Amino acid sequence: MKLTFWGAARQVTGSMFLLETEDQYRILIDCGADMDKKAALNGNSPEDDESPKSAAGFFPFEASSINVVLLTHAHIDHSGNLPNLYREGYEGQILCTDPTYSLTNLLLQDAASLNHRRLNEMGKSKKQKVRKKMASLQKDLFLEKQVRESMDNVVPIQYNRKFRLGDSVDVTFVPAGHLLGAAHIVINVYENGEKKSICFSGDIGRKNYPLLGDPEPIPQVDYLICESTYGNRLHLNTETPEAMLADVIQRTCIDIPGRLIIPSFSVGRTQALLYTLNRLYTEQGFPPIKVFSDSPLALESTKVYQKNLRLLNKEAKDYQEENASLFDFVNFEYLESSKASREVSNYNQPCIIISSSGMVQGGRVEQHVAANISNPYCTILIIGYCAEGTLGWRLLNGQPTISIKDKEEPVLAKVERTDVFSGHGDRDDLVRFVKHQSPEKLKKVFLVHGEFTSMSAFQQTLADEGYSNVEIPTKGQTYEL
């Protein structure tokens, strides 16, 4: 069989891997958006896109030639090009867990809505350059119709149940932590009387993460495709999420009558935050400081989490049984309308605002930061990765003034950072995942989904652990397995 790396090769985003058997059965594992390419489409990086494409369209292969798609989890850098795959002629099914289906549907619909709004705004322009760019973007930006077509073809798969794709291939989804519904995907291929096994890690979660179970080990395989996002570092903050958040709230909202703004991704991160806040208020007797969640996508995602209690960890299940709700507590309010979001600026009591996006780039959180960036009684708590050039990145780098919506503002608010809510396993978690495999039996490890410096460091770490056959593939590189 052959394996080609069409995404997340020597970069973090755009996961997409093509596995081809000897009898021409073609399996696409993930179909993620390349966020570097997305930046280019938004005019934030050079216009030249060196990503390989077929002469026919968006992908470097014929979409109609794919037999089945396997999806590790819902995040856009793993799922974000599924609608384009159908638009290019794919007619098969998408296999994933049921929560991954629900969350992917929400994320893709949200992306399609943003695409629609953007194209409409460009269509109103009288500038020829803008309209020419719009015509180009229409080839790359999917809309709601393509999302519906994609989601209509999803087949939900249970965890740890072998699913036969045909006479020569079967697949098993193993819990990966990281996000509700996320999975490691183990594929067995039977060729010429021989079984070959291969695992795609997806994104590997961390132990004891709020709400989610720990990543489960996978059986012995011949080939392992392993993510390496944190391959060269450990998590900086070792305290529990409850302890970290309690300390921040005490300092920013109780010791002084201040305001705490937490930029947060709507799917996964916000649910972990709300659950942790609920426990703080219930179990530690914190004063009922007002908490606002300002993201319609977060509201819908939270419903998916509440619906899938059976897949959460024992601690969360026990808490639900004792308290009737994981995410609803005294003085908590969802801000569903844009008007309600704007009116929070007039709330003059200590409060916590959780809003997307996590990188403080776009979304409603930008208006909250703009309204409070010069408020010395405000603290902005960054809880996730911020790509270079984003507003979150500029805040973390200590710039004395920040330009928001074409207005330069002095930074008087405090800016803090923590990684206790990161859903990615760190270097030790990744090593623990790989070490379930015998170095003698594992034929090869491929490192993906990380910056090259992270991959190189992790390659050396694995070599020190006795795994000598570790490859760092380039984009478009094919291996005979």
PDB file of N, CA, C and O in Angstrom, residues 265-314:
ATOM      1  N   PHE A 265     -11.537  29.554  22.234  1.00  0.00           N
ATOM      2  CA  PHE A 265     -12.175  28.869  21.120  1.00  0.00           C
ATOM      3  C   PHE A 265     -13.524  28.321  21.567  1.00  0.00           C
ATOM      4  O   PHE A 265     -13.663  27.788  22.667  1.00  0.00           O
ATOM      5  N   SER A 266     -14.507  28.436  20.695  1.00  0.00           N
ATOM      6  CA  SER A 266     -15.892  28.124  21.065  1.00  0.00           C
ATOM      7  C   SER A 266     -16.140  26.643  21.279  1.00  0.00           C
ATOM      8  O   SER A 266     -17.040  26.265  22.028  1.00  0.00           O
ATOM      9  N   VAL A 267     -15.366  25.801  20.609  1.00  0.00           N
ATOM     10  CA  VAL A 267     -15.599  24.353  20.660  1.00  0.00           C
ATOM     11  C   VAL A 267     -14.477  23.694  21.459  1.00  0.00           C
ATOM     12  O   VAL A 267     -13.321  23.688  21.036  1.00  0.00           O
ATOM     13  N   GLY A 268     -14.827  23.166  22.612  1.00  0.00           N
ATOM     14  CA  GLY A 268     -13.871  22.454  23.445  1.00  0.00           C
ATOM     15  C   GLY A 268     -13.335  23.295  24.577  1.00  0.00           C
ATOM     16  O   GLY A 268     -13.535  22.997  25.754  1.00  0.00           O
ATOM     17  N   ARG A 269     -12.659  24.391  24.262  1.00  0.00           N
ATOM     18  CA  ARG A 269     -12.021  25.216  25.282  1.00  0.00           C
ATOM     19  C   ARG A 269     -13.052  25.924  26.155  1.00  0.00           C
ATOM     20  O   ARG A 269     -12.928  25.957  27.384  1.00  0.00           O
ATOM     21  N   THR A 270     -14.095  26.488  25.530  1.00  0.00           N
ATOM     22  CA  THR A 270     -15.110  27.197  26.307  1.00  0.00           C
ATOM     23  C   THR A 270     -15.854  26.251  27.235  1.00  0.00           C
ATOM     24  O   THR A 270     -16.162  26.593  28.382  1.00  0.00           O
ATOM     25  N   GLN A 271     -16.136  25.030  26.790  1.00  0.00           N
ATOM     26  CA  GLN A 271     -16.832  24.072  27.638  1.00  0.00           C
ATOM     27  C   GLN A 271     -15.983  23.700  28.864  1.00  0.00           C
ATOM     28  O   GLN A 271     -16.496  23.592  29.977  1.00  0.00           O
ATOM     29  N   ALA A 272     -14.680  23.534  28.663  1.00  0.00           N
ATOM     30  CA  ALA A 272     -13.780  23.240  29.784  1.00  0.00           C
ATOM     31  C   ALA A 272     -13.768  24.398  30.777  1.00  0.00           C
ATOM     32  O   ALA A 272     -13.755  24.189  32.002  1.00  0.00           O
ATOM     33  N   LEU A 273     -13.774  25.624  30.265  1.00  0.00           N
ATOM     34  CA  LEU A 273     -13.800  26.805  31.128  1.00  0.00           C
ATOM     35  C   LEU A 273     -15.084  26.881  31.951  1.00  0.00           C
ATOM     36  O   LEU A 273     -15.053  27.117  33.172  1.00  0.00           O
ATOM     37  N   LEU A 274     -16.227  26.717  31.283  1.00  0.00           N
ATOM     38  CA  LEU A 274     -17.516  26.831  31.981  1.00  0.00           C
ATOM     39  C   LEU A 274     -17.668  25.757  33.046  1.00  0.00           C
ATOM     40  O   LEU A 274     -18.165  26.025  34.153  1.00  0.00           O
ATOM     41  N   TYR A 275     -17.251  24.552  32.738  1.00  0.00           N
ATOM     42  CA  TYR A 275     -17.307  23.461  33.708  1.00  0.00           C
ATOM     43  C   TYR A 275     -16.424  23.766  34.922  1.00  0.00           C
ATOM     44  O   TYR A 275     -16.823  23.563  36.082  1.00  0.00           O
ATOM     45  N   THR A 276     -15.227  24.299  34.666  1.00  0.00           N
ATOM     46  CA  THR A 276     -14.314  24.636  35.760  1.00  0.00           C
ATOM     47  C   THR A 276     -14.878  25.765  36.610  1.00  0.00           C
ATOM     48  O   THR A 276     -14.807  25.727  37.850  1.00  0.00           O
ATOM     49  N   LEU A 277     -15.454  26.790  35.982  1.00  0.00           N
ATOM     50  CA  LEU A 277     -16.085  27.883  36.729  1.00  0.00           C
ATOM     51  C   LEU A 277     -17.249  27.374  37.570  1.00  0.00           C
ATOM     52  O   LEU A 277     -17.424  27.779  38.735  1.00  0.00           O
ATOM     53  N   ASN A 278     -18.046  26.490  36.997  1.00  0.00           N
ATOM     54  CA  ASN A 278     -19.174  25.907  37.725  1.00  0.00           C
ATOM     55  C   ASN A 278     -18.685  25.232  39.004  1.00  0.00           C
ATOM     56  O   ASN A 278     -19.247  25.416  40.086  1.00  0.00           O
ATOM     57  N   ARG A 279     -17.614  24.459  38.896  1.00  0.00           N
ATOM     58  CA  ARG A 279     -17.071  23.752  40.054  1.00  0.00           C
ATOM     59  C   ARG A 279     -16.506  24.733  41.084  1.00  0.00           C
ATOM     60  O   ARG A 279     -16.651  24.525  42.293  1.00  0.00           O
ATOM     61  N   LEU A 280     -15.867  25.799  40.621  1.00  0.00           N
ATOM     62  CA  LEU A 280     -15.339  26.790  41.557  1.00  0.00           C
ATOM     63  C   LEU A 280     -16.456  27.431  42.366  1.00  0.00           C
ATOM     64  O   LEU A 280     -16.354  27.585  43.587  1.00  0.00           O
ATOM     65  N   TYR A 281     -17.515  27.819  41.700  1.00  0.00           N
ATOM     66  CA  TYR A 281     -18.615  28.480  42.383  1.00  0.00           C
ATOM     67  C   TYR A 281     -19.349  27.524  43.307  1.00  0.00           C
ATOM     68  O   TYR A 281     -19.787  27.900  44.395  1.00  0.00           O
ATOM     69  N   THR A 282     -19.486  26.267  42.875  1.00  0.00           N
ATOM     70  CA  THR A 282     -20.240  25.292  43.657  1.00  0.00           C
ATOM     71  C   THR A 282     -19.432  24.747  44.820  1.00  0.00           C
ATOM     72  O   THR A 282     -19.952  24.621  45.947  1.00  0.00           O
ATOM     73  N   GLU A 283     -18.170  24.419  44.580  1.00  0.00           N
ATOM     74  CA  GLU A 283     -17.379  23.696  45.573  1.00  0.00           C
ATOM     75  C   GLU A 283     -16.480  24.591  46.425  1.00  0.00           C
ATOM     76  O   GLU A 283     -16.112  24.217  47.536  1.00  0.00           O
ATOM     77  N   GLN A 284     -16.098  25.793  45.912  1.00  0.00           N
ATOM     78  CA  GLN A 284     -15.200  26.648  46.678  1.00  0.00           C
ATOM     79  C   GLN A 284     -15.867  27.911  47.195  1.00  0.00           C
ATOM     80  O   GLN A 284     -15.217  28.752  47.813  1.00  0.00           O
ATOM     81  N   GLY A 285     -17.142  28.062  46.914  1.00  0.00           N
ATOM     82  CA  GLY A 285     -17.897  29.164  47.497  1.00  0.00           C
ATOM     83  C   GLY A 285     -17.467  30.543  47.045  1.00  0.00           C
ATOM     84  O   GLY A 285     -17.547  31.507  47.812  1.00  0.00           O
ATOM     85  N   PHE A 286     -17.018  30.654  45.800  1.00  0.00           N
ATOM     86  CA  PHE A 286     -16.645  31.969  45.280  1.00  0.00           C
ATOM     87  C   PHE A 286     -17.875  32.872  45.248  1.00  0.00           C
ATOM     88  O   PHE A 286     -18.998  32.407  45.025  1.00  0.00           O
ATOM     89  N   PRO A 287     -17.675  34.186  45.435  1.00  0.00           N
ATOM     90  CA  PRO A 287     -18.810  35.106  45.246  1.00  0.00           C
ATOM     91  C   PRO A 287     -19.367  34.941  43.836  1.00  0.00           C
ATOM     92  O   PRO A 287     -18.609  34.703  42.893  1.00  0.00           O
ATOM     93  N   PRO A 288     -20.665  35.073  43.681  1.00  0.00           N
ATOM     94  CA  PRO A 288     -21.293  34.839  42.363  1.00  0.00           C
ATOM     95  C   PRO A 288     -21.023  35.977  41.386  1.00  0.00           C
ATOM     96  O   PRO A 288     -21.901  36.757  41.045  1.00  0.00           O
ATOM     97  N   ILE A 289     -19.784  36.074  40.938  1.00  0.00           N
ATOM     98  CA  ILE A 289     -19.398  37.092  39.952  1.00  0.00           C
ATOM     99  C   ILE A 289     -20.071  36.754  38.623  1.00  0.00           C
ATOM    100  O   ILE A 289     -20.101  35.607  38.203  1.00  0.00           O
ATOM    101  N   LYS A 290     -20.584  37.766  37.973  1.00  0.00           N
ATOM    102  CA  LYS A 290     -21.279  37.552  36.709  1.00  0.00           C
ATOM    103  C   LYS A 290     -20.324  36.991  35.660  1.00  0.00           C
ATOM    104  O   LYS A 290     -19.199  37.475  35.489  1.00  0.00           O
ATOM    105  N   VAL A 291     -20.775  35.949  34.946  1.00  0.00           N
ATOM    106  CA  VAL A 291     -20.004  35.340  33.866  1.00  0.00           C
ATOM    107  C   VAL A 291     -20.828  35.432  32.587  1.00  0.00           C
ATOM    108  O   VAL A 291     -21.980  34.983  32.546  1.00  0.00           O
ATOM    109  N   PHE A 292     -20.239  36.023  31.539  1.00  0.00           N
ATOM    110  CA  PHE A 292     -20.890  36.111  30.239  1.00  0.00           C
ATOM    111  C   PHE A 292     -20.149  35.216  29.252  1.00  0.00           C
ATOM    112  O   PHE A 292     -18.921  35.283  29.142  1.00  0.00           O
ATOM    113  N   SER A 293     -20.877  34.385  28.517  1.00  0.00           N
ATOM    114  CA  SER A 293     -20.304  33.632  27.396  1.00  0.00           C
ATOM    115  C   SER A 293     -20.843  34.255  26.119  1.00  0.00           C
ATOM    116  O   SER A 293     -22.046  34.224  25.858  1.00  0.00           O
ATOM    117  N   ASP A 294     -19.934  34.822  25.337  1.00  0.00           N
ATOM    118  CA  ASP A 294     -20.344  35.601  24.177  1.00  0.00           C
ATOM    119  C   ASP A 294     -19.923  34.908  22.887  1.00  0.00           C
ATOM    120  O   ASP A 294     -18.947  35.298  22.238  1.00  0.00           O
ATOM    121  N   SER A 295     -20.661  33.859  22.520  1.00  0.00           N
ATOM    122  CA  SER A 295     -20.409  33.150  21.271  1.00  0.00           C
ATOM    123  C   SER A 295     -21.586  32.228  20.976  1.00  0.00           C
ATOM    124  O   SER A 295     -21.798  31.253  21.696  1.00  0.00           O
ATOM    125  N   PRO A 296     -22.360  32.515  19.935  1.00  0.00           N
ATOM    126  CA  PRO A 296     -23.453  31.600  19.569  1.00  0.00           C
ATOM    127  C   PRO A 296     -22.946  30.189  19.269  1.00  0.00           C
ATOM    128  O   PRO A 296     -23.612  29.205  19.590  1.00  0.00           O
ATOM    129  N   LEU A 297     -21.752  30.078  18.668  1.00  0.00           N
ATOM    130  CA  LEU A 297     -21.186  28.767  18.371  1.00  0.00           C
ATOM    131  C   LEU A 297     -20.868  28.011  19.660  1.00  0.00           C
ATOM    132  O   LEU A 297     -21.060  26.795  19.737  1.00  0.00           O
ATOM    133  N   ALA A 298     -20.393  28.718  20.672  1.00  0.00           N
ATOM    134  CA  ALA A 298     -20.111  28.077  21.955  1.00  0.00           C
ATOM    135  C   ALA A 298     -21.392  27.533  22.578  1.00  0.00           C
ATOM    136  O   ALA A 298     -21.402  26.434  23.173  1.00  0.00           O
ATOM    137  N   LEU A 299     -22.489  28.281  22.456  1.00  0.00           N
ATOM    138  CA  LEU A 299     -23.767  27.826  23.000  1.00  0.00           C
ATOM    139  C   LEU A 299     -24.196  26.516  22.351  1.00  0.00           C
ATOM    140  O   LEU A 299     -24.562  25.546  23.039  1.00  0.00           O
ATOM    141  N   GLU A 300     -24.129  26.441  21.031  1.00  0.00           N
ATOM    142  CA  GLU A 300     -24.539  25.223  20.339  1.00  0.00           C
ATOM    143  C   GLU A 300     -23.577  24.066  20.632  1.00  0.00           C
ATOM    144  O   GLU A 300     -24.001  22.913  20.768  1.00  0.00           O
ATOM    145  N   SER A 301     -22.301  24.356  20.752  1.00  0.00           N
ATOM    146  CA  SER A 301     -21.318  23.317  21.057  1.00  0.00           C
ATOM    147  C   SER A 301     -21.532  22.759  22.461  1.00  0.00           C
ATOM    148  O   SER A 301     -21.383  21.549  22.692  1.00  0.00           O
ATOM    149  N   THR A 302     -21.883  23.634  23.393  1.00  0.00           N
ATOM    150  CA  THR A 302     -22.128  23.191  24.762  1.00  0.00           C
ATOM    151  C   THR A 302     -23.307  22.225  24.813  1.00  0.00           C
ATOM    152  O   THR A 302     -23.304  21.251  25.579  1.00  0.00           O
ATOM    153  N   LYS A 303     -24.310  22.449  23.977  1.00  0.00           N
ATOM    154  CA  LYS A 303     -25.448  21.516  23.908  1.00  0.00           C
ATOM    155  C   LYS A 303     -24.986  20.133  23.454  1.00  0.00           C
ATOM    156  O   LYS A 303     -25.502  19.113  23.926  1.00  0.00           O
ATOM    157  N   VAL A 304     -24.016  20.082  22.543  1.00  0.00           N
ATOM    158  CA  VAL A 304     -23.484  18.797  22.075  1.00  0.00           C
ATOM    159  C   VAL A 304     -22.771  18.081  23.213  1.00  0.00           C
ATOM    160  O   VAL A 304     -22.918  16.867  23.397  1.00  0.00           O
ATOM    161  N   TYR A 305     -21.999  18.820  23.994  1.00  0.00           N
ATOM    162  CA  TYR A 305     -21.328  18.211  25.143  1.00  0.00           C
ATOM    163  C   TYR A 305     -22.341  17.671  26.142  1.00  0.00           C
ATOM    164  O   TYR A 305     -22.206  16.557  26.660  1.00  0.00           O
ATOM    165  N   GLN A 306     -23.373  18.467  26.435  1.00  0.00           N
ATOM    166  CA  GLN A 306     -24.381  18.041  27.405  1.00  0.00           C
ATOM    167  C   GLN A 306     -25.129  16.802  26.913  1.00  0.00           C
ATOM    168  O   GLN A 306     -25.493  15.920  27.693  1.00  0.00           O
ATOM    169  N   LYS A 307     -25.315  16.710  25.608  1.00  0.00           N
ATOM    170  CA  LYS A 307     -26.018  15.575  25.016  1.00  0.00           C
ATOM    171  C   LYS A 307     -25.192  14.293  25.074  1.00  0.00           C
ATOM    172  O   LYS A 307     -25.756  13.183  25.064  1.00  0.00           O
ATOM    173  N   ASN A 308     -23.871  14.418  25.151  1.00  0.00           N
ATOM    174  CA  ASN A 308     -22.985  13.251  25.088  1.00  0.00           C
ATOM    175  C   ASN A 308     -22.324  12.955  26.429  1.00  0.00           C
ATOM    176  O   ASN A 308     -21.122  12.650  26.487  1.00  0.00           O
ATOM    177  N   LEU A 309     -23.110  13.024  27.499  1.00  0.00           N
ATOM    178  CA  LEU A 309     -22.572  12.790  28.836  1.00  0.00           C
ATOM    179  C   LEU A 309     -21.881  11.437  28.953  1.00  0.00           C
ATOM    180  O   LEU A 309     -20.899  11.283  29.677  1.00  0.00           O
ATOM    181  N   ARG A 310     -22.393  10.444  28.244  1.00  0.00           N
ATOM    182  CA  ARG A 310     -21.854   9.082  28.367  1.00  0.00           C
ATOM    183  C   ARG A 310     -20.395   9.006  27.945  1.00  0.00           C
ATOM    184  O   ARG A 310     -19.675   8.078  28.344  1.00  0.00           O
ATOM    185  N   LEU A 311     -19.945   9.973  27.132  1.00  0.00           N
ATOM    186  CA  LEU A 311     -18.574   9.945  26.630  1.00  0.00           C
ATOM    187  C   LEU A 311     -17.621  10.809  27.459  1.00  0.00           C
ATOM    188  O   LEU A 311     -16.424  10.852  27.173  1.00  0.00           O
ATOM    189  N   LEU A 312     -18.138  11.491  28.485  1.00  0.00           N
ATOM    190  CA  LEU A 312     -17.290  12.324  29.325  1.00  0.00           C
ATOM    191  C   LEU A 312     -16.636  11.486  30.422  1.00  0.00           C
ATOM    192  O   LEU A 312     -16.995  10.322  30.631  1.00  0.00           O
ATOM    193  N   ASN A 313     -15.673  12.081  31.127  1.00  0.00           N
ATOM    194  CA  ASN A 313     -14.971  11.308  32.152  1.00  0.00           C
ATOM    195  C   ASN A 313     -15.835  11.113  33.395  1.00  0.00           C
ATOM    196  O   ASN A 313     -16.887  11.744  33.557  1.00  0.00           O
ATOM    197  N   LYS A 314     -15.400  10.230  34.272  1.00  0.00           N
ATOM    198  CA  LYS A 314     -16.181   9.862  35.455  1.00  0.00           C
ATOM    199  C   LYS A 314     -16.431  11.066  36.349  1.00  0.00           C
ATOM    200  O   LYS A 314     -17.530  11.233  36.899  1.00  0.00           O
TER     201      LYS A 314
END
